[in-house]
mmCIF file of C-alpha atoms in Angstrom:
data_model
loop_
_atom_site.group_PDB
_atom_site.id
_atom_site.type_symbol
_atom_site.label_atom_id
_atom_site.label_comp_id
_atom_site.label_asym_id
_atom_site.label_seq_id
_atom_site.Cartn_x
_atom_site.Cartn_y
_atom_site.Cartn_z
ATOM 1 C CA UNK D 1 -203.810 -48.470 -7.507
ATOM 2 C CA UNK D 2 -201.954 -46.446 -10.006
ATOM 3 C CA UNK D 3 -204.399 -44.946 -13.265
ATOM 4 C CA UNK D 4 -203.280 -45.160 -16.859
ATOM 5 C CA UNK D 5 -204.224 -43.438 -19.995
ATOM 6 C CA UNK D 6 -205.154 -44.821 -23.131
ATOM 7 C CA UNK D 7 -202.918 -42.444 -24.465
ATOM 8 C CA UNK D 8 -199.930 -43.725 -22.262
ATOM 9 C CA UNK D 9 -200.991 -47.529 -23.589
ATOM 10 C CA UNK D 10 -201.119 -46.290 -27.038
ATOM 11 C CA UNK D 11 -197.620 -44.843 -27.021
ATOM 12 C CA UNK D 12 -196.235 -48.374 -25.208
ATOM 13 C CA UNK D 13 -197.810 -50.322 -28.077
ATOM 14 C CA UNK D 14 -195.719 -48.182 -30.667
ATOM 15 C CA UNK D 15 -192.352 -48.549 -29.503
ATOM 16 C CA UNK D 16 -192.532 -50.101 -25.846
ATOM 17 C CA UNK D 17 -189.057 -48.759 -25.353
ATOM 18 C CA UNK D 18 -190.566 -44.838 -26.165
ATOM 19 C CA UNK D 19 -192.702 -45.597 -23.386
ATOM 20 C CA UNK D 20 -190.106 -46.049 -20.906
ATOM 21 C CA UNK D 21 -187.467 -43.927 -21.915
ATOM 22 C CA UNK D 22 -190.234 -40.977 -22.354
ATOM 23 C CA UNK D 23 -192.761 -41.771 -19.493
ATOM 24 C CA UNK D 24 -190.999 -44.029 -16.595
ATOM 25 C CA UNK D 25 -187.684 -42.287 -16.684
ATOM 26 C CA UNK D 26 -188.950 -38.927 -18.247
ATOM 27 C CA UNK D 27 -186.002 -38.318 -20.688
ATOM 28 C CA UNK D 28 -187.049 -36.010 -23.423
ATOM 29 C CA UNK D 29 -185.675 -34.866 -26.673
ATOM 30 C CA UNK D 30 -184.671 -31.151 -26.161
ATOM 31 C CA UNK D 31 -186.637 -28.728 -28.600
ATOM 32 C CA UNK D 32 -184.354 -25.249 -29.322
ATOM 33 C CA UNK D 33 -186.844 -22.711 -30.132
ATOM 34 C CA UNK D 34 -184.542 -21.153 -32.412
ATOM 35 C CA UNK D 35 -184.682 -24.408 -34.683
ATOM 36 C CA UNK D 36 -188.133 -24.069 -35.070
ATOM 37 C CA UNK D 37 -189.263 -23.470 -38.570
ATOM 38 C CA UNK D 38 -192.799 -24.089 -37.809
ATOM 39 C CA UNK D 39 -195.183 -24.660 -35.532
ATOM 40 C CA UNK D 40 -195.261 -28.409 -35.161
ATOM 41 C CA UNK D 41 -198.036 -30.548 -35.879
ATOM 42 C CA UNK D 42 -198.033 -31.579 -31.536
ATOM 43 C CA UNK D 43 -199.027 -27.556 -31.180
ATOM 44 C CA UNK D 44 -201.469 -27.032 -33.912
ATOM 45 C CA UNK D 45 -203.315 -29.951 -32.424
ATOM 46 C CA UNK D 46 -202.953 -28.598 -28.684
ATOM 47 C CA UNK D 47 -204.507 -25.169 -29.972
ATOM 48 C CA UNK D 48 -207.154 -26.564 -31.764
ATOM 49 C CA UNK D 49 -207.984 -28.602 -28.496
ATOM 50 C CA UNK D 50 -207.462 -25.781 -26.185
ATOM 51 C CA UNK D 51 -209.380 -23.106 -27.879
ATOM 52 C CA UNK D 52 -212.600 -25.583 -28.311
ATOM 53 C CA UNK D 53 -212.239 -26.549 -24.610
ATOM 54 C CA UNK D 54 -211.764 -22.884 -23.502
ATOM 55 C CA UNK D 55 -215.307 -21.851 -25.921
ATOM 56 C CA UNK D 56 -217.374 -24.512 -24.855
ATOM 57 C CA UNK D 57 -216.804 -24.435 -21.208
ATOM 58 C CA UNK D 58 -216.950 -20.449 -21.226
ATOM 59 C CA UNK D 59 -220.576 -20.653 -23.229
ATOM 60 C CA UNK D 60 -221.491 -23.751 -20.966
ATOM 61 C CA UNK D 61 -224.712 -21.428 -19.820
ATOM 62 C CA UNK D 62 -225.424 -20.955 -23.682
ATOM 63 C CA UNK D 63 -224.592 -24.285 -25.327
ATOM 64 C CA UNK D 64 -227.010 -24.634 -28.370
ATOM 65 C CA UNK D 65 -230.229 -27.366 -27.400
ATOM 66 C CA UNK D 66 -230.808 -30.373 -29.623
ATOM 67 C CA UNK D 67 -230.538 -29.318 -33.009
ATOM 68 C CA UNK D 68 -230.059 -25.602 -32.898
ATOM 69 C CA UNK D 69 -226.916 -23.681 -34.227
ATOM 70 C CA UNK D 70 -224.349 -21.881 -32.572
ATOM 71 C CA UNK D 71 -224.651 -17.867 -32.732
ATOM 72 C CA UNK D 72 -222.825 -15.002 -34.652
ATOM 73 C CA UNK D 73 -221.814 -13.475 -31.012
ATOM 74 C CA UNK D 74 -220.629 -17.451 -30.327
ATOM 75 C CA UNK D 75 -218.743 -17.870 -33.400
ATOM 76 C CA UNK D 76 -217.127 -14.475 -33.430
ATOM 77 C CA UNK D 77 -216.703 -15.485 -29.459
ATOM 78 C CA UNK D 78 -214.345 -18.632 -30.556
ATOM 79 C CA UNK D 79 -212.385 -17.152 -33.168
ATOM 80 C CA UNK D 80 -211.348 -14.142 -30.354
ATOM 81 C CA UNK D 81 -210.591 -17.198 -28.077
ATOM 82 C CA UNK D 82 -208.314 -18.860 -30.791
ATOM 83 C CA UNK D 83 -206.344 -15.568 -31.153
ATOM 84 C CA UNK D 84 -205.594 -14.993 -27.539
ATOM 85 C CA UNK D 85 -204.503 -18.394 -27.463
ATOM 86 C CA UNK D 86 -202.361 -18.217 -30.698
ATOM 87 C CA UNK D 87 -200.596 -15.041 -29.235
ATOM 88 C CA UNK D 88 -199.770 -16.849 -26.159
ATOM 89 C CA UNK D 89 -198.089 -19.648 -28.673
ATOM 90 C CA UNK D 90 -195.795 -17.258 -30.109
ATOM 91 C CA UNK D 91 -195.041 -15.373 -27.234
ATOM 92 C CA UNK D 92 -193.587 -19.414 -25.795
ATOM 93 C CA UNK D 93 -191.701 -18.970 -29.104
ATOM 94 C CA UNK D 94 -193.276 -22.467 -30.460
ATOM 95 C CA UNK D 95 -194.666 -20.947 -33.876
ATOM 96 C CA UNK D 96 -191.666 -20.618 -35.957
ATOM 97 C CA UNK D 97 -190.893 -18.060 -38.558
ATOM 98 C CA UNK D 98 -193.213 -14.973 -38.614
ATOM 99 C CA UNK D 99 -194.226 -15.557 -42.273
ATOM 100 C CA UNK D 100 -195.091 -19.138 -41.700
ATOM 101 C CA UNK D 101 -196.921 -18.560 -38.723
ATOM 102 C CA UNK D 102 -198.911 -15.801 -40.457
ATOM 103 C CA UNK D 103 -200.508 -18.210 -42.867
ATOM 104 C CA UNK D 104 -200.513 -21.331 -40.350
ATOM 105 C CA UNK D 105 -202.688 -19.319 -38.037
ATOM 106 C CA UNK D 106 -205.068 -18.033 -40.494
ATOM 107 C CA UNK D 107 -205.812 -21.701 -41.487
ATOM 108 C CA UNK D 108 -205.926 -22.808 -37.856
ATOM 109 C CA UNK D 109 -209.159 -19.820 -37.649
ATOM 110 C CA UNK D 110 -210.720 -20.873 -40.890
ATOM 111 C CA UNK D 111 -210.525 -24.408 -39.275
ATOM 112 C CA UNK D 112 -211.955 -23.130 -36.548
ATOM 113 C CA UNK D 113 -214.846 -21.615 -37.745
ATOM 114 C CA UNK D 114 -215.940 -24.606 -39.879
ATOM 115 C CA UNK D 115 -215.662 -27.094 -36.887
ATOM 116 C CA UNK D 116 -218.744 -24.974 -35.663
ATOM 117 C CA UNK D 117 -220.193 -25.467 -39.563
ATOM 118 C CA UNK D 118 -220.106 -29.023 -39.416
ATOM 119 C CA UNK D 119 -220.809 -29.409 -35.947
ATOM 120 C CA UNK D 120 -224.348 -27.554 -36.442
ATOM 121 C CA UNK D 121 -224.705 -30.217 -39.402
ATOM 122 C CA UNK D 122 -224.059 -33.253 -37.487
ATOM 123 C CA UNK D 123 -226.470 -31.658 -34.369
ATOM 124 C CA UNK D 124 -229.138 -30.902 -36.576
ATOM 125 C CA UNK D 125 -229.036 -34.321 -38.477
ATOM 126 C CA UNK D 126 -229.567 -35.905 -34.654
ATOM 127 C CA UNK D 127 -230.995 -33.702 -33.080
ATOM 128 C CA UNK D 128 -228.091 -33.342 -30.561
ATOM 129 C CA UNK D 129 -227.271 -30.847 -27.869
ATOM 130 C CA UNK D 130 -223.777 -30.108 -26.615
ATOM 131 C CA UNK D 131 -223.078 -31.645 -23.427
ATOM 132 C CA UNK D 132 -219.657 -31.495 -22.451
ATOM 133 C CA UNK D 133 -215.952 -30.768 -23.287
ATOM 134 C CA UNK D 134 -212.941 -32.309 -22.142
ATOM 135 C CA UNK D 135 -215.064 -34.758 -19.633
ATOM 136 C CA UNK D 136 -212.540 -35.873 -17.275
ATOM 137 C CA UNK D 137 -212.588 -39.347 -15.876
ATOM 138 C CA UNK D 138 -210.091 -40.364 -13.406
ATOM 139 C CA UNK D 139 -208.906 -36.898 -13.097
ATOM 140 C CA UNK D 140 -210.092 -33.457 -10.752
ATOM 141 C CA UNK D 141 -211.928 -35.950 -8.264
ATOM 142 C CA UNK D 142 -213.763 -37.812 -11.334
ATOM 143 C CA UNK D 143 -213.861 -41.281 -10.574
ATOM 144 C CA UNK D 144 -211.893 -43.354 -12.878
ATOM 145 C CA UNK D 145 -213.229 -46.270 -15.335
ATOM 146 C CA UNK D 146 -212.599 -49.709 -14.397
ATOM 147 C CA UNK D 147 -211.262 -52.182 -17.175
ATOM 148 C CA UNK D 148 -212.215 -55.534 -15.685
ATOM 149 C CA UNK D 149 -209.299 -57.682 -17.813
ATOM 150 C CA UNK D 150 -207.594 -61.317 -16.765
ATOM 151 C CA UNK D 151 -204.953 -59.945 -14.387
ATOM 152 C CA UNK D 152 -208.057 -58.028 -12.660
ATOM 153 C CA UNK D 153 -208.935 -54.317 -13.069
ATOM 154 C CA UNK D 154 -207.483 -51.871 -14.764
ATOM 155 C CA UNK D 155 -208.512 -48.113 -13.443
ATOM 156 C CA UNK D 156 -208.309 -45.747 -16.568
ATOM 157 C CA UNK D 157 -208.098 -41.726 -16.426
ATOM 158 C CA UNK D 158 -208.451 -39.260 -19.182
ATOM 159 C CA UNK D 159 -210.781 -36.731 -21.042
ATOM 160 C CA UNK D 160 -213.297 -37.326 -24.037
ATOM 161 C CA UNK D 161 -212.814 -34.228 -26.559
ATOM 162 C CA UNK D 162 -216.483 -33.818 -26.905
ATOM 163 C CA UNK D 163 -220.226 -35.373 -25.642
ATOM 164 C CA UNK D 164 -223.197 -34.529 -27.495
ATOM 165 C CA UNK D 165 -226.449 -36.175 -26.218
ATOM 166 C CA UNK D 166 -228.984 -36.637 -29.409
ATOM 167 C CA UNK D 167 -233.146 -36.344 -28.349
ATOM 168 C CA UNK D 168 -233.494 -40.243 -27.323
ATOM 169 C CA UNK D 169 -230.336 -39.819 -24.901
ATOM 170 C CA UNK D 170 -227.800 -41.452 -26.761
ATOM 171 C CA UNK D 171 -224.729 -39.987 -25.706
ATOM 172 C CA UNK D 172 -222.484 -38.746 -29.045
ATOM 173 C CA UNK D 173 -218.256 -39.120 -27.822
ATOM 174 C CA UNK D 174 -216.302 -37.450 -30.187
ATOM 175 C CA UNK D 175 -212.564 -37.471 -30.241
ATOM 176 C CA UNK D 176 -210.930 -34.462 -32.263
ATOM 177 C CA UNK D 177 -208.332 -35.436 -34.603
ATOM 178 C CA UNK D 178 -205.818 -32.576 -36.554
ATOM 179 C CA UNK D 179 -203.498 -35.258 -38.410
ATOM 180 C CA UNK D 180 -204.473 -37.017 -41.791
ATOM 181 C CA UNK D 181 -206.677 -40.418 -41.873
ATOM 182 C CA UNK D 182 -204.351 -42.826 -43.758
ATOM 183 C CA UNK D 183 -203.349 -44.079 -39.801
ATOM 184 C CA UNK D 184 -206.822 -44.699 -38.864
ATOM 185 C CA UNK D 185 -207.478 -47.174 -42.577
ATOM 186 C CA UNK D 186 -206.898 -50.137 -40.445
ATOM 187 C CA UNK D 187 -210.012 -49.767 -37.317
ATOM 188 C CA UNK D 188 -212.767 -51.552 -39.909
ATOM 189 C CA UNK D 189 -210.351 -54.828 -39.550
ATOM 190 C CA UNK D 190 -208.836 -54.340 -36.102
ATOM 191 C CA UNK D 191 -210.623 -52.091 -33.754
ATOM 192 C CA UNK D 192 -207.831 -50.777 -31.667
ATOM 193 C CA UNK D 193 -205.521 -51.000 -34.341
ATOM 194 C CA UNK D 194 -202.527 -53.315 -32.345
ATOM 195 C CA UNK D 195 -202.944 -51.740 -29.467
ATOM 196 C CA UNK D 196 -202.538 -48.105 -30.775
ATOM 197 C CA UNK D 197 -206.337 -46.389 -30.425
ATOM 198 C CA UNK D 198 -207.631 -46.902 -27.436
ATOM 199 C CA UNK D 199 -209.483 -44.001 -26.739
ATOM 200 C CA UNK D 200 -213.043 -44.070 -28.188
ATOM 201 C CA UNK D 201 -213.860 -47.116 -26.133
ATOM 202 C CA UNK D 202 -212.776 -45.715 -22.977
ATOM 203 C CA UNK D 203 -214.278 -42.265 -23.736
ATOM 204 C CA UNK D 204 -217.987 -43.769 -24.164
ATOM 205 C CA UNK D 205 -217.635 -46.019 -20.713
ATOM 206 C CA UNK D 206 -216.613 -42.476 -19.327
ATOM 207 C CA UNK D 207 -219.685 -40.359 -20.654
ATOM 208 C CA UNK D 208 -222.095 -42.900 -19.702
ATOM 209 C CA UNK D 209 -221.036 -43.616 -16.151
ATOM 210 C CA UNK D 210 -220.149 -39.767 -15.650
ATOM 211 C CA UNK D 211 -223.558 -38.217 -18.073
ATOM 212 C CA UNK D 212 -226.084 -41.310 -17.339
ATOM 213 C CA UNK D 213 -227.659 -42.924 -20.181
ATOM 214 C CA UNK D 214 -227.712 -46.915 -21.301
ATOM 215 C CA UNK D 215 -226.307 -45.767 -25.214
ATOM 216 C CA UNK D 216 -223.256 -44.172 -26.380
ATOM 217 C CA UNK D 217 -222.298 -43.753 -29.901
ATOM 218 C CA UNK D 218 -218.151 -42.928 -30.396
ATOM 219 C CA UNK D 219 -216.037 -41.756 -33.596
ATOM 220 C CA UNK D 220 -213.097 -39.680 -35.152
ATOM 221 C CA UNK D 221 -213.553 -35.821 -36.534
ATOM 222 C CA UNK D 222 -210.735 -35.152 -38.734
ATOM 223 C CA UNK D 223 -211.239 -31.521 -38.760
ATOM 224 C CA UNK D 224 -208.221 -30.030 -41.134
ATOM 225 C CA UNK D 225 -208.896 -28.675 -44.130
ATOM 226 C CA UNK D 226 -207.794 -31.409 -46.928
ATOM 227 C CA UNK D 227 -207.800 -34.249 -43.949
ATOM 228 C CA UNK D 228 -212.038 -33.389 -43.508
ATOM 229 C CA UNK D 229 -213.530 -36.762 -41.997
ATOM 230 C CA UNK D 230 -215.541 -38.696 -39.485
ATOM 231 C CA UNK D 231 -214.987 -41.952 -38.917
ATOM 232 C CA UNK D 232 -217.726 -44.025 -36.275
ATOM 233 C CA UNK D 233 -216.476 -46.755 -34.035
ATOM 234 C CA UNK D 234 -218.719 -49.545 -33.367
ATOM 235 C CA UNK D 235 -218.834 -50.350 -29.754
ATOM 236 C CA UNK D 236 -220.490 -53.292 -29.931
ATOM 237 C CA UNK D 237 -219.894 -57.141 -27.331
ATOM 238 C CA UNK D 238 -216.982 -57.750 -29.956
ATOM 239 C CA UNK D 239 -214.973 -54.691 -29.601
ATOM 240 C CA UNK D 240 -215.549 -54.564 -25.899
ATOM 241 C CA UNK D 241 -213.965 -57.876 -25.797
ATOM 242 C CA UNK D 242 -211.172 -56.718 -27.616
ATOM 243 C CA UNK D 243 -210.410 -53.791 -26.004
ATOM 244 C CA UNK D 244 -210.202 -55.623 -22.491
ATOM 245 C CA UNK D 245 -207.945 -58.355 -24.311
ATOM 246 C CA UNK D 246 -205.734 -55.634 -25.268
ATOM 247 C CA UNK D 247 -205.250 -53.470 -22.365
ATOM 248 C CA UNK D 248 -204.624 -56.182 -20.169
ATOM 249 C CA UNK D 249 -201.977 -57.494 -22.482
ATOM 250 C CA UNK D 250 -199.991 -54.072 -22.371
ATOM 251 C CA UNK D 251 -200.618 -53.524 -18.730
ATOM 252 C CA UNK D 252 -199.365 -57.240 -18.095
ATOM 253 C CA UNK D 253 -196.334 -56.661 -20.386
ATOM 254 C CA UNK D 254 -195.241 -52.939 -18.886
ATOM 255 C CA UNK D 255 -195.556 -54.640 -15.332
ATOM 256 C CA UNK D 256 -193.496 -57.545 -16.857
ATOM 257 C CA UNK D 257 -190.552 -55.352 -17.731
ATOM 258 C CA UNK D 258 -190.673 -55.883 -21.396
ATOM 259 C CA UNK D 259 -189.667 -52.548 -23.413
ATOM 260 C CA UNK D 260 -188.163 -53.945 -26.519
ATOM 261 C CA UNK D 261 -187.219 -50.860 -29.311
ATOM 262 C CA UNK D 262 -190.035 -51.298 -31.821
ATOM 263 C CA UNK D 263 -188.201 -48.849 -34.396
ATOM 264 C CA UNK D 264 -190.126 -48.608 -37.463
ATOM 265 C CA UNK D 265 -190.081 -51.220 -40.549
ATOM 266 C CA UNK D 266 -189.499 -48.636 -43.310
ATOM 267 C CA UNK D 267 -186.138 -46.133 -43.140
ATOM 268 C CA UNK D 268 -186.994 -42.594 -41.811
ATOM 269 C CA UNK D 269 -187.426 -39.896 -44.668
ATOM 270 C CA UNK D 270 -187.854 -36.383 -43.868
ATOM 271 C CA UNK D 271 -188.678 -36.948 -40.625
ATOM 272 C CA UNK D 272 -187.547 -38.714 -37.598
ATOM 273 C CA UNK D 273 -190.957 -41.164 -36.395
ATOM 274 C CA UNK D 274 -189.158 -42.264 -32.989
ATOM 275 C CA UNK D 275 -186.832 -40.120 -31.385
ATOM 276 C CA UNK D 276 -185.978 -43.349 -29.153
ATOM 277 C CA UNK D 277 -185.208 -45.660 -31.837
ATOM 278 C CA UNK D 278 -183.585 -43.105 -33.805
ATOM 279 C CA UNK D 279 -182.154 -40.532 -31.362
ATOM 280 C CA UNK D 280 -179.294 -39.019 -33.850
ATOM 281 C CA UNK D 281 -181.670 -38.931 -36.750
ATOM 282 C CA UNK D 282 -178.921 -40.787 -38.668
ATOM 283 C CA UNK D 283 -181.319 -43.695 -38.867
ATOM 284 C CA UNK D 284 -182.944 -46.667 -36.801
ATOM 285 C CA UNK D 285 -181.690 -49.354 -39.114
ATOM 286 C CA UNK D 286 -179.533 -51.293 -36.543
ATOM 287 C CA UNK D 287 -182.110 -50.746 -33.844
ATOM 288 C CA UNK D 288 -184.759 -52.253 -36.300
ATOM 289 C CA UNK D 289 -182.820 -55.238 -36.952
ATOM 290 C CA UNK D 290 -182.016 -55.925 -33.369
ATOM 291 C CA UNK D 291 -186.113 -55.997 -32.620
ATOM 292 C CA UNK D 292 -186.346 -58.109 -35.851
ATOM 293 C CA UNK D 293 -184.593 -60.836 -33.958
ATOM 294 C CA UNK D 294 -185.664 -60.229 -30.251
ATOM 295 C CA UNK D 295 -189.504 -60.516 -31.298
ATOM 296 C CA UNK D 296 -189.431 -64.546 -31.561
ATOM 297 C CA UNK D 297 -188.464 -64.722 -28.047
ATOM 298 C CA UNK D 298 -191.002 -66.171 -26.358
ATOM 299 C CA UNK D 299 -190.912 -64.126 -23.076
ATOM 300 C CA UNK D 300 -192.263 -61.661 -26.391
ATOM 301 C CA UNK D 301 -194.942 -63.385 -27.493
ATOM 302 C CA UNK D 302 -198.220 -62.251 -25.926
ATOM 303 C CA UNK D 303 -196.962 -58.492 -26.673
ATOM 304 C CA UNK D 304 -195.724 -59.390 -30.357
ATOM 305 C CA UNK D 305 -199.008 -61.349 -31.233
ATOM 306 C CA UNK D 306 -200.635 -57.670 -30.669
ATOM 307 C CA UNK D 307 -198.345 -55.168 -31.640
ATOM 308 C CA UNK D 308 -196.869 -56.471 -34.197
ATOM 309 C CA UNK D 309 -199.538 -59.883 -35.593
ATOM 310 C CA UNK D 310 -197.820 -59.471 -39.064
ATOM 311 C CA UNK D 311 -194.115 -60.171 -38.234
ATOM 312 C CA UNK D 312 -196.273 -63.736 -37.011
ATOM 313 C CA UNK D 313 -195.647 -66.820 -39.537
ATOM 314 C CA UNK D 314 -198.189 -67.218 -42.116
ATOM 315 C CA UNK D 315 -199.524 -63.672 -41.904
ATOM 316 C CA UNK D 316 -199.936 -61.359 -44.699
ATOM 317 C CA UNK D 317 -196.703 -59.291 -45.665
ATOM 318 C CA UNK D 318 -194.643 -61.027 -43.394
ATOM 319 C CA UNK D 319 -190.795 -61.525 -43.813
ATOM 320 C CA UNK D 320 -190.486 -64.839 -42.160
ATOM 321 C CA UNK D 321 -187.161 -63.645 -40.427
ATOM 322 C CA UNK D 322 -185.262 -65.481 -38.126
#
């Protein structure tokens, strides 16, 4: 039985036809390094992930106990770590113009360093010890976590950023965000968000079935400086419910066949949001339309009641199209 990712769901409930352009027939948008102006967001967050996976697993002898601060050697440890790894970045030639990369790199370190800052905080508040980084699940020999849903079982794979384990054993998931908040406004009234954040749920199934433990606690740790959040996930019988709704829905639609273009709903300025939808980067206006009409077909209509519940008649802010 073939494992899936949260992430791989996530990107499906986005733009379904993404998904299988990018992941079932493995067509990618060609990057020229000579193009790049700057190291792109993607990279920034793979370096942040990579240098706090490469620390924690090198001090795994040393981790702090419940409560206690990292070191001066530790923290002066890291910060060597996110060098050697920022080196090997520009020697891939993925960092962009010297100048740029000067100052990118320098906030990248002072990012760094107070990820251990507020990491001691949040330890010492519950009296937490790091446990693990990167726990893989479905992956290296890990066993996988089942997803019982309608269709049957879903087997998941992945890694959970961080575990902390507080003093009564509850088991603390953290998943390490780089990007802004404003994406994330919407997990109060929809827990996975249509389909797009499905990790946290996952991740705590994961770190109690691989760590032990009855509890697990799960939430966001916006850790740039101007973005500077956490944001806690309730995992409670509710969520748990919606979360199997929602993977089986994508699983049963990807096995279906149904990869409609899900362009955005607003014109693309500055940037291009789907390279799929908008390959050219003249705009996705014609491939938004065409979705506009395909989504009331009914062979649609589990996926569309998901992905996209305001296009639905009656809901807020929708256009009532036909």
């Amino acid at each position: 039985q073939r494992l899936v990712a949260p992430t791989a769901l996530e990107a499906y409930a986005k733009c379904p036809h993404a998904y299988l352009v990018e992941r079932l027939l493995r067509v990618r948008p060609v990057e020229q390094p000579e193009e790049i102006i700057t190291i792109s967001p993607l990279d920034v967050g793979n370096l942040v992930h990579q240098t706090m996976d490469d620390f924690i697993t090198e001090q795994a002898d040393a981790l702090p106990g419940h409560g206690e601060p990292w070191t001066g050697s530790q923290r002066a440890r890291l910060l060597e770590i996110a060098t050697a790894n920022a080196t090997e970045y520009e020697r891939r030639g993925t960092t962009g113009h010297a100048r740029l990369w000067d100052d990118e790199r320098a906030r990248i370190l002072a990012d760094l360093t107070w990820m251990l800052d507020d990491d001691d905080r949040v330890r010492a508040q519950r009296g937490a010890r790091v446990r693990s980084s990167e726990l893989a699940f479905g992956l290296h020999g890990a066993d996988p976590v089942a997803i019982p849903v309608e269709q049957g079982t879903v087997l998941m794979r992945g890694s959970a950023d961080k575990v902390d384990e507080a003093r009564d054993g509850t088991l603390i998931v953290t998943d390490v965000k780089t990007g802004g908040t404003s994406s994330y406004k919407d997990l109060k009234d929809d827990p996975v968000m249509a389909g797009t954040r499905l990790q946290l749920p996952v991740y705590a199934h994961a770190a109690r079935q691989l760590l032990g433990g009855d509890r697990a606690e799960a939430g966001y740790w916006f850790v740039r400086l101007g973005k500077r959040d956490r944001i806690e996930v309730v995992l409670d019988d509710d969520v748990e419910r919606r979360y199997a709704e929602t993977v089986g829905t994508l699983v049963a639609s990807i096995a279906t066949g149904l990869f409609p273009a899900k362009a955005p709903d607003s014109p693309d300025f500055g940037w291009v949001r789907c390279a799929y939808c908008n390959p050219d980067g003249l705009g996705h206006g014609e491939v938004r339309t065409q979705y506009e009409r395909k989504r009331h077909d009914p062979a649609l209509g589990d996926l569309v009641r998901l992905v996209d519940p305001e296009s639905l008649p009656g809901a807020l802010g929708s256009e009532g199209d036909a």
